[in-house]
Coordinates of C-alpha atoms and ligand atoms in Angstrom, one line a residue:
M310 CA -4.6 14.9 -24.8
P311 CA -1.1 13.8 -25.9
R312 CA -0.9 10.0 -26.1
L313 CA 1.5 8.3 -23.8
P314 CA 4.4 6.5 -25.4
T315 CA 4.0 2.8 -24.9
Y316 CA 6.6 0.3 -23.7
P317 CA 6.7 -3.5 -24.2
T318 CA 6.4 -4.4 -20.5
I319 CA 8.7 -7.3 -19.8
V320 CA 7.6 -9.7 -17.0
R321 CA 10.4 -11.6 -15.3
Q322 CA 9.7 -14.5 -12.9
I323 CA 12.1 -14.3 -9.9
D324 CA 12.6 -16.5 -6.9
P325 CA 11.5 -14.5 -3.8
Q326 CA 14.0 -16.3 -1.6
A327 CA 17.0 -16.5 -4.0
P328 CA 16.7 -13.7 -6.6
D329 CA 18.7 -14.5 -9.8
P330 CA 21.6 -11.9 -9.9
Q331 CA 21.4 -11.6 -13.7
I332 CA 17.7 -10.6 -13.6
I333 CA 18.4 -8.2 -10.8
A334 CA 21.3 -6.6 -12.8
E335 CA 19.1 -6.2 -15.8
A336 CA 16.3 -4.5 -13.7
A337 CA 18.9 -2.4 -11.8
A338 CA 20.4 -1.1 -15.1
C339 CA 17.0 -0.2 -16.4
L340 CA 16.2 1.8 -13.1
R341 CA 19.6 3.6 -13.2
E342 CA 19.0 4.7 -16.7
G343 CA 15.7 6.2 -15.9
G344 CA 13.3 3.3 -16.6
L345 CA 10.3 2.2 -14.6
V346 CA 10.5 -1.2 -12.9
A347 CA 7.8 -2.8 -10.7
F348 CA 9.1 -5.0 -8.0
P349 CA 7.8 -6.9 -5.0
T350 CA 8.2 -5.5 -1.5
E351 CA 7.0 -7.3 1.7
T352 CA 3.9 -5.1 1.7
V353 CA 2.7 -4.5 -1.9
Y354 CA 4.4 -4.3 -5.3
G355 CA 6.1 -0.9 -5.8
L356 CA 6.8 1.0 -9.0
G357 CA 10.4 2.0 -8.9
A358 CA 12.2 5.0 -10.5
N359 CA 15.7 6.4 -9.9
A360 CA 15.0 9.1 -7.2
L361 CA 17.9 11.2 -8.3
K362 CA 16.6 11.5 -11.9
E363 CA 13.9 14.0 -12.1
R364 CA 12.8 12.9 -15.6
A365 CA 12.3 9.4 -14.3
V366 CA 10.3 10.6 -11.3
R367 CA 8.1 12.7 -13.6
R368 CA 7.5 9.7 -15.9
L369 CA 6.5 7.7 -12.9
F370 CA 3.8 10.2 -11.9
V371 CA 2.5 10.1 -15.5
A372 CA 2.5 6.3 -15.7
K373 CA 0.4 6.0 -12.5
G374 CA -1.8 8.9 -13.3
R375 CA -0.8 10.3 -10.0
P376 CA -1.1 14.0 -9.2
L377 CA 2.3 15.8 -8.7
T378 CA 0.9 16.9 -5.3
D379 CA 1.1 13.4 -3.8
P380 CA 4.7 12.7 -2.4
L381 CA 6.6 9.5 -2.9
I382 CA 8.5 7.1 -0.6
V383 CA 12.2 6.8 -1.2
H384 CA 13.5 3.2 -0.8
I385 CA 17.0 2.4 0.3
A386 CA 19.2 -0.7 0.5
R387 CA 21.2 0.1 3.7
N388 CA 20.3 1.9 6.9
E389 CA 23.3 4.3 6.5
Q390 CA 21.9 5.5 3.2
L391 CA 19.3 7.3 5.3
Q392 CA 21.8 10.1 5.8
T393 CA 22.0 10.8 2.0
V394 CA 18.2 11.1 1.8
A395 CA 17.3 13.0 5.0
R396 CA 18.9 15.6 7.2
A397 CA 18.6 16.6 10.9
I398 CA 17.8 13.0 11.7
P399 CA 16.7 12.7 15.4
A400 CA 18.0 9.9 17.6
V401 CA 14.6 8.3 17.8
A402 CA 14.7 7.7 14.0
W403 CA 17.8 5.6 14.4
R404 CA 16.2 3.7 17.3
L405 CA 13.2 3.0 15.0
V406 CA 15.5 2.0 12.2
A407 CA 17.3 -0.5 14.5
A408 CA 14.0 -2.0 15.6
F409 CA 12.0 -2.2 12.4
W410 CA 14.3 -2.0 9.3
P411 CA 14.3 -3.7 7.0
G412 CA 10.5 -3.8 7.3
P413 CA 7.1 -2.1 6.7
L414 CA 7.9 1.2 8.4
T415 CA 8.2 4.5 6.5
L416 CA 9.7 7.5 8.3
V417 CA 8.9 11.1 7.4
L418 CA 12.0 13.3 8.0
W419 CA 13.5 16.5 6.7
R420 CA 14.5 16.1 3.0
A421 CA 18.2 16.2 2.1
P422 CA 19.3 18.5 -0.8
A423 CA 20.3 15.5 -2.9
I424 CA 16.6 14.5 -3.3
P425 CA 14.7 16.5 -6.0
P426 CA 11.8 18.4 -4.5
L427 CA 9.5 16.7 -7.0
V428 CA 9.9 13.4 -5.1
S429 CA 8.2 15.0 -2.1
A430 CA 5.7 17.1 -4.1
G431 CA 7.7 20.2 -3.1
L432 CA 7.4 19.5 0.7
P433 CA 10.5 20.1 2.8
T434 CA 10.1 16.6 4.1
V435 CA 10.8 13.1 2.7
A436 CA 9.4 9.7 3.4
V437 CA 12.0 6.9 3.5
R438 CA 11.9 3.1 4.0
R439 CA 14.1 0.1 3.7
P440 CA 11.9 -2.9 2.6
S441 CA 12.7 -6.4 3.8
H442 CA 11.7 -8.4 0.6
L443 CA 14.9 -10.0 -0.7
V444 CA 14.1 -9.1 -4.3
A445 CA 13.6 -5.4 -3.3
L446 CA 16.8 -5.4 -1.3
A447 CA 18.8 -7.0 -4.1
L448 CA 17.4 -4.6 -6.6
L449 CA 18.1 -1.5 -4.5
A450 CA 21.6 -2.6 -3.7
A451 CA 22.4 -3.3 -7.4
A452 CA 20.8 0.0 -8.5
G453 CA 23.1 1.8 -6.1
V454 CA 20.8 4.8 -6.0
P455 CA 17.8 5.7 -3.8
V456 CA 14.6 4.5 -5.6
V457 CA 11.2 6.1 -5.3
A458 CA 8.4 3.5 -5.3
P459 CA 4.7 4.2 -4.8
S460 CA 2.4 1.2 -4.9
A461 CA 2.4 -0.1 -8.5
N462 CA -1.3 0.6 -9.3
R463 CA -3.1 3.3 -11.3
F464 CA -3.8 6.2 -9.0
G465 CA -6.9 5.6 -6.9
H466 CA -7.0 1.9 -7.6
T467 CA -6.4 -0.9 -5.1
S468 CA -2.7 -1.6 -4.3
P469 CA -1.2 -4.6 -6.1
T470 CA -0.2 -7.7 -4.1
R471 CA 0.5 -9.8 -7.2
A472 CA 2.4 -9.2 -10.4
E473 CA -0.9 -9.8 -12.4
H474 CA -2.4 -6.8 -10.6
V475 CA 0.5 -4.6 -11.8
L476 CA 0.2 -5.8 -15.3
A477 CA -3.6 -5.2 -15.3
D478 CA -3.0 -1.5 -14.3
L479 CA 0.3 -0.6 -15.9
A480 CA 1.0 -2.8 -19.0
G481 CA 2.5 -0.7 -21.8
R482 CA 3.4 2.1 -19.4
I483 CA 6.5 0.6 -17.7
E484 CA 9.5 -1.3 -18.8
M485 CA 9.6 -4.3 -16.5
I486 CA 7.8 -6.2 -13.8
L487 CA 9.7 -8.6 -11.4
D488 CA 7.2 -11.3 -10.5
A489 CA 8.0 -13.0 -7.2
G490 CA 4.5 -14.2 -6.4
P491 CA 2.1 -12.7 -3.8
T492 CA 3.6 -10.3 -1.2
P493 CA 3.8 -11.6 2.4
V494 CA 2.3 -8.6 4.3
G495 CA -0.4 -7.5 1.9
V496 CA -1.1 -4.0 3.3
E497 CA 1.3 -1.0 2.8
S498 CA 3.9 0.3 5.3
T499 CA 3.1 2.3 8.4
V500 CA 3.9 6.0 7.7
L501 CA 5.3 7.7 10.8
D502 CA 5.9 11.5 10.8
L503 CA 9.0 12.3 12.9
T504 CA 9.1 16.0 11.9
V505 CA 6.6 16.6 14.6
E506 CA 6.9 15.9 18.3
P507 CA 5.3 13.7 19.5
A508 CA 5.4 11.6 16.3
V509 CA 2.2 11.0 14.4
V510 CA 1.1 7.9 12.4
L511 CA 0.0 9.3 9.0
R512 CA -1.0 5.9 7.7
P513 CA -1.5 2.7 9.8
G514 CA 0.3 -0.3 8.1
G515 CA 2.4 -3.4 8.5
V516 CA 4.1 -2.2 11.7
T517 CA 1.5 -1.9 14.5
V518 CA 1.1 1.2 16.7
E519 CA 1.7 -1.1 19.7
A520 CA 5.1 -2.1 18.3
L521 CA 6.0 1.5 17.6
S522 CA 5.1 2.6 21.1
T523 CA 7.6 0.1 22.7
V524 CA 10.4 2.1 20.9
L525 CA 8.9 5.6 21.1
G526 CA 8.0 5.2 24.8
Y527 CA 4.5 6.6 24.2
T528 CA 1.5 5.7 22.0
P529 CA 1.6 7.9 18.9
Q530 CA -1.6 9.5 17.7
V531 CA -3.0 8.0 14.5
L532 CA -4.2 10.7 12.1
E533 CA -7.9 10.0 11.4
R534 CA -9.0 9.7 7.8
A535 CA -10.0 13.1 6.3
A536 CA -9.9 14.9 9.7
G537 CA -9.0 18.5 8.9
P538 CA -6.6 19.5 6.2
V539 CA -4.9 16.7 4.4
K540 CA -1.4 16.4 5.8
S541 CA -0.6 13.3 3.8
P542 CA -2.4 13.3 0.4
G543 CA -2.4 9.5 0.5
L544 CA -5.0 9.9 3.2
L545 CA -7.6 11.2 0.7
E546 CA -10.9 9.4 1.1
R547 CA -11.5 6.6 -1.3
H548 CA -7.9 6.4 -2.1
Y549 CA -7.8 2.6 -2.3
A550 CA -11.1 2.3 -4.0
P551 CA -12.0 -0.6 -6.2
A552 CA -13.9 0.2 -9.4
V553 CA -17.1 -1.1 -7.8
P554 CA -19.0 0.6 -4.9
L555 CA -18.3 -1.0 -1.5
I556 CA -20.7 -0.7 1.4
L557 CA -18.9 -1.1 4.7
I558 CA -21.0 -2.1 7.7
E559 CA -19.6 -1.2 11.1
G560 CA -20.8 -2.3 14.5
P561 CA -20.9 -5.2 16.9
A562 CA -20.4 -8.6 15.2
E563 CA -24.0 -9.9 15.6
R564 CA -25.7 -6.7 14.4
A565 CA -23.3 -6.2 11.6
R566 CA -23.7 -9.7 10.3
A567 CA -27.5 -9.4 10.4
A568 CA -27.3 -6.1 8.5
L569 CA -24.9 -7.6 6.0
R570 CA -27.3 -10.5 5.3
Q571 CA -30.3 -8.2 5.0
R572 CA -28.5 -5.9 2.6
A573 CA -27.3 -8.8 0.5
L574 CA -30.8 -10.2 0.2
A575 CA -32.4 -6.8 -0.6
L576 CA -29.8 -6.0 -3.3
A577 CA -30.0 -9.4 -4.9
S578 CA -33.8 -9.2 -5.0
Q579 CA -33.4 -6.0 -7.0
G580 CA -31.3 -7.9 -9.5
R581 CA -28.0 -6.6 -8.4
R582 CA -25.0 -8.9 -8.5
V583 CA -23.6 -8.8 -5.0
G584 CA -20.0 -9.5 -3.9
L585 CA -19.4 -10.4 -0.3
L586 CA -16.0 -10.0 1.6
L587 CA -16.5 -12.4 4.5
Y588 CA -14.5 -13.7 7.4
T589 CA -14.5 -17.5 7.7
E590 CA -16.5 -17.3 10.9
D591 CA -19.1 -15.1 9.3
Q592 CA -19.6 -17.6 6.4
A593 CA -20.5 -20.3 8.8
A594 CA -22.8 -18.0 10.8
L595 CA -24.6 -16.6 7.7
G596 CA -25.1 -19.7 5.6
P597 CA -25.7 -19.5 1.9
L598 CA -26.5 -16.1 0.3
P599 CA -27.3 -15.1 -3.3
A600 CA -23.9 -13.5 -3.7
R601 CA -20.3 -14.1 -4.9
V602 CA -18.4 -14.7 -1.7
V603 CA -14.7 -14.2 -1.1
D604 CA -13.1 -15.6 2.1
L605 CA -10.9 -13.1 3.8
G606 CA -9.7 -15.6 6.3
S607 CA -10.3 -16.0 10.0
L608 CA -10.9 -13.2 12.5
R609 CA -8.3 -15.0 14.6
Q610 CA -5.6 -14.3 11.9
P611 CA -5.3 -10.7 11.0
E612 CA -2.0 -11.4 9.1
E613 CA -3.9 -13.7 6.7
V614 CA -6.7 -11.2 6.3
A615 CA -4.2 -8.5 5.4
R616 CA -2.5 -10.7 2.9
R617 CA -5.9 -11.5 1.2
L618 CA -7.6 -8.2 1.3
F619 CA -6.5 -6.4 -1.9
T620 CA -6.6 -9.6 -4.0
A621 CA -10.1 -10.2 -2.7
L622 CA -11.2 -6.7 -3.8
R623 CA -9.7 -7.2 -7.3
T624 CA -11.3 -10.7 -7.6
L625 CA -14.8 -9.3 -6.9
E626 CA -14.1 -6.4 -9.3
A627 CA -13.0 -8.9 -12.1
A628 CA -16.0 -11.1 -11.3
G629 CA -18.2 -8.2 -12.5
V630 CA -20.3 -7.7 -9.3
D631 CA -22.3 -4.4 -9.1
V632 CA -21.7 -3.9 -5.4
I633 CA -19.5 -5.2 -2.7
L634 CA -20.5 -5.6 1.0
A635 CA -18.1 -6.1 3.9
R636 CA -18.2 -5.6 7.6
S637 CA -15.5 -3.9 9.6
V638 CA -13.1 -5.5 12.0
P639 CA -12.0 -5.3 15.6
D640 CA -9.5 -2.6 16.8
G641 CA -5.9 -3.1 17.7
G642 CA -2.8 -4.5 16.0
L643 CA -2.9 -5.1 12.3
W644 CA -6.7 -4.7 12.4
L645 CA -6.1 -0.9 12.4
A646 CA -4.5 -1.0 9.0
I647 CA -7.1 -3.4 7.6
R648 CA -10.0 -1.3 8.8
D649 CA -8.3 1.8 7.4
R650 CA -8.0 0.2 3.9
L651 CA -11.6 -1.1 4.1
R652 CA -12.9 2.4 5.0
R653 CA -10.9 4.1 2.2
A654 CA -12.2 1.5 -0.3
S655 CA -15.7 2.1 0.7
S656 CA -18.2 4.4 -1.0
E657 CA -20.6 4.2 2.0
V658 CA -20.1 3.4 5.7
V659 CA -23.1 2.2 7.6
S660 CA -23.1 2.1 11.4
V661 CA -25.4 -0.4 13.0
Ligands
TXA550 O1 4.3 -0.3 1.6 C1 4.5 0.8 1.0 O2 4.7 1.9 1.6 C2 4.5 0.8 -0.5 C3 5.7 -0.1 -1.0 C4 5.8 -0.1 -2.5 O3 6.9 0.4 -0.4 N1 4.5 2.1 -1.0 C5 3.4 2.9 -1.0 O4 3.6 4.1 -1.6 O5 2.4 2.6 -0.4 P1 2.4 5.1 -1.9 O6 3.0 6.2 -2.8 O7 1.3 4.3 -2.5 O8 2.0 5.7 -0.5 C6 2.9 6.6 0.1 C7 2.2 7.3 1.2 C8 1.2 8.3 0.7 O9 0.1 8.2 1.6 C9 1.9 9.6 0.7 O10 1.0 10.7 0.8 C10 2.8 9.4 2.0 O11 3.2 8.1 1.9 N2 3.9 10.3 2.0 C11 5.0 10.2 1.1 N3 5.9 11.2 1.4 C12 5.4 12.0 2.4 C13 5.8 13.1 3.1 N4 6.9 13.8 2.8 N5 5.0 13.6 4.1 C14 3.9 13.0 4.4 N6 3.4 11.9 3.7 C15 4.1 11.4 2.8
MG551 MG1 -0.6 3.9 -3.1

């Protein structure tokens, strides 16, 4: 195996509300010249590379350990830039752009010739989004080029919602990290395929299906995990897996809680160090258990649960637990994305 060249990864603190133009200029120059810069978006931290430089894009795949068959999302600073990235853009795309950009919605469209095929893993399509995080927008505007940005984690690991997560996965592999603190949404963007009619949600995310349907005029189908051939390689099972096995218990609240308690006690009695991802309501109902508990927030606040989820997984991983237990969540709204990430992080799903 050839050794990877290493880079002294520079971490720059930056104000999420008022990004320092000098730091932005430095990061933008690095990107333009083919460097790799991790930056915050409203969803998760992304690892940016100049989309027009094939060498930079290739380096990005290597740094992440990502297979070349997994296509990337192109990030743009202005809505009009969409025309340079995609072609044959349907009217509905512009209606969605008007409603949800900047924001956590990625549109899959036909790829424009300016975008190297490598970006889309050779597919004739391209995924595009305009993020709303002020640091991301400032960086994209200053770079002046479209920027590919997958989540800034090693391939297969949990997406990063804090700069520390990026550093843990990619230190020495990238030039720079812009650290603006935790990301406000916490789960990745919704990926909507507009090259098919009716449109299909390839990945539930920060924009809910209910919100999409108000603009589409119908409720789009959500591609089920691992159903049939993989249309979006990001939908591979266990894509978001933490390094520790996660057992996900699905079923009505009372039964799932009881099963969770029983499993935790059984595993602990075998000498296993158990990590529990619990909703605030469940902690009260379950009482003390021989486990390391991380609070995911209240079942009444899916936004808070989404924000905490990936950090919670990494916290338990770093705590050195042998196994993580969690229970699934209700349907609808943002819960769809949360449940999707829990399922993909799980090594075993138990229905009760
Ligand atoms: O919120 C997000 O989308 C974050 C931030 C950094 O913007 N990015 C992100 O990128 O999650 P990544 O690479 O981790 O996930 C991109 C997803 C994958 O599931 C990929 O397969 C899918 O988008 N995708 C990209 N291009 C596609 C295409 N042309 N057709 C179908 N799916 C595509
Ligand atoms: Mg990812």
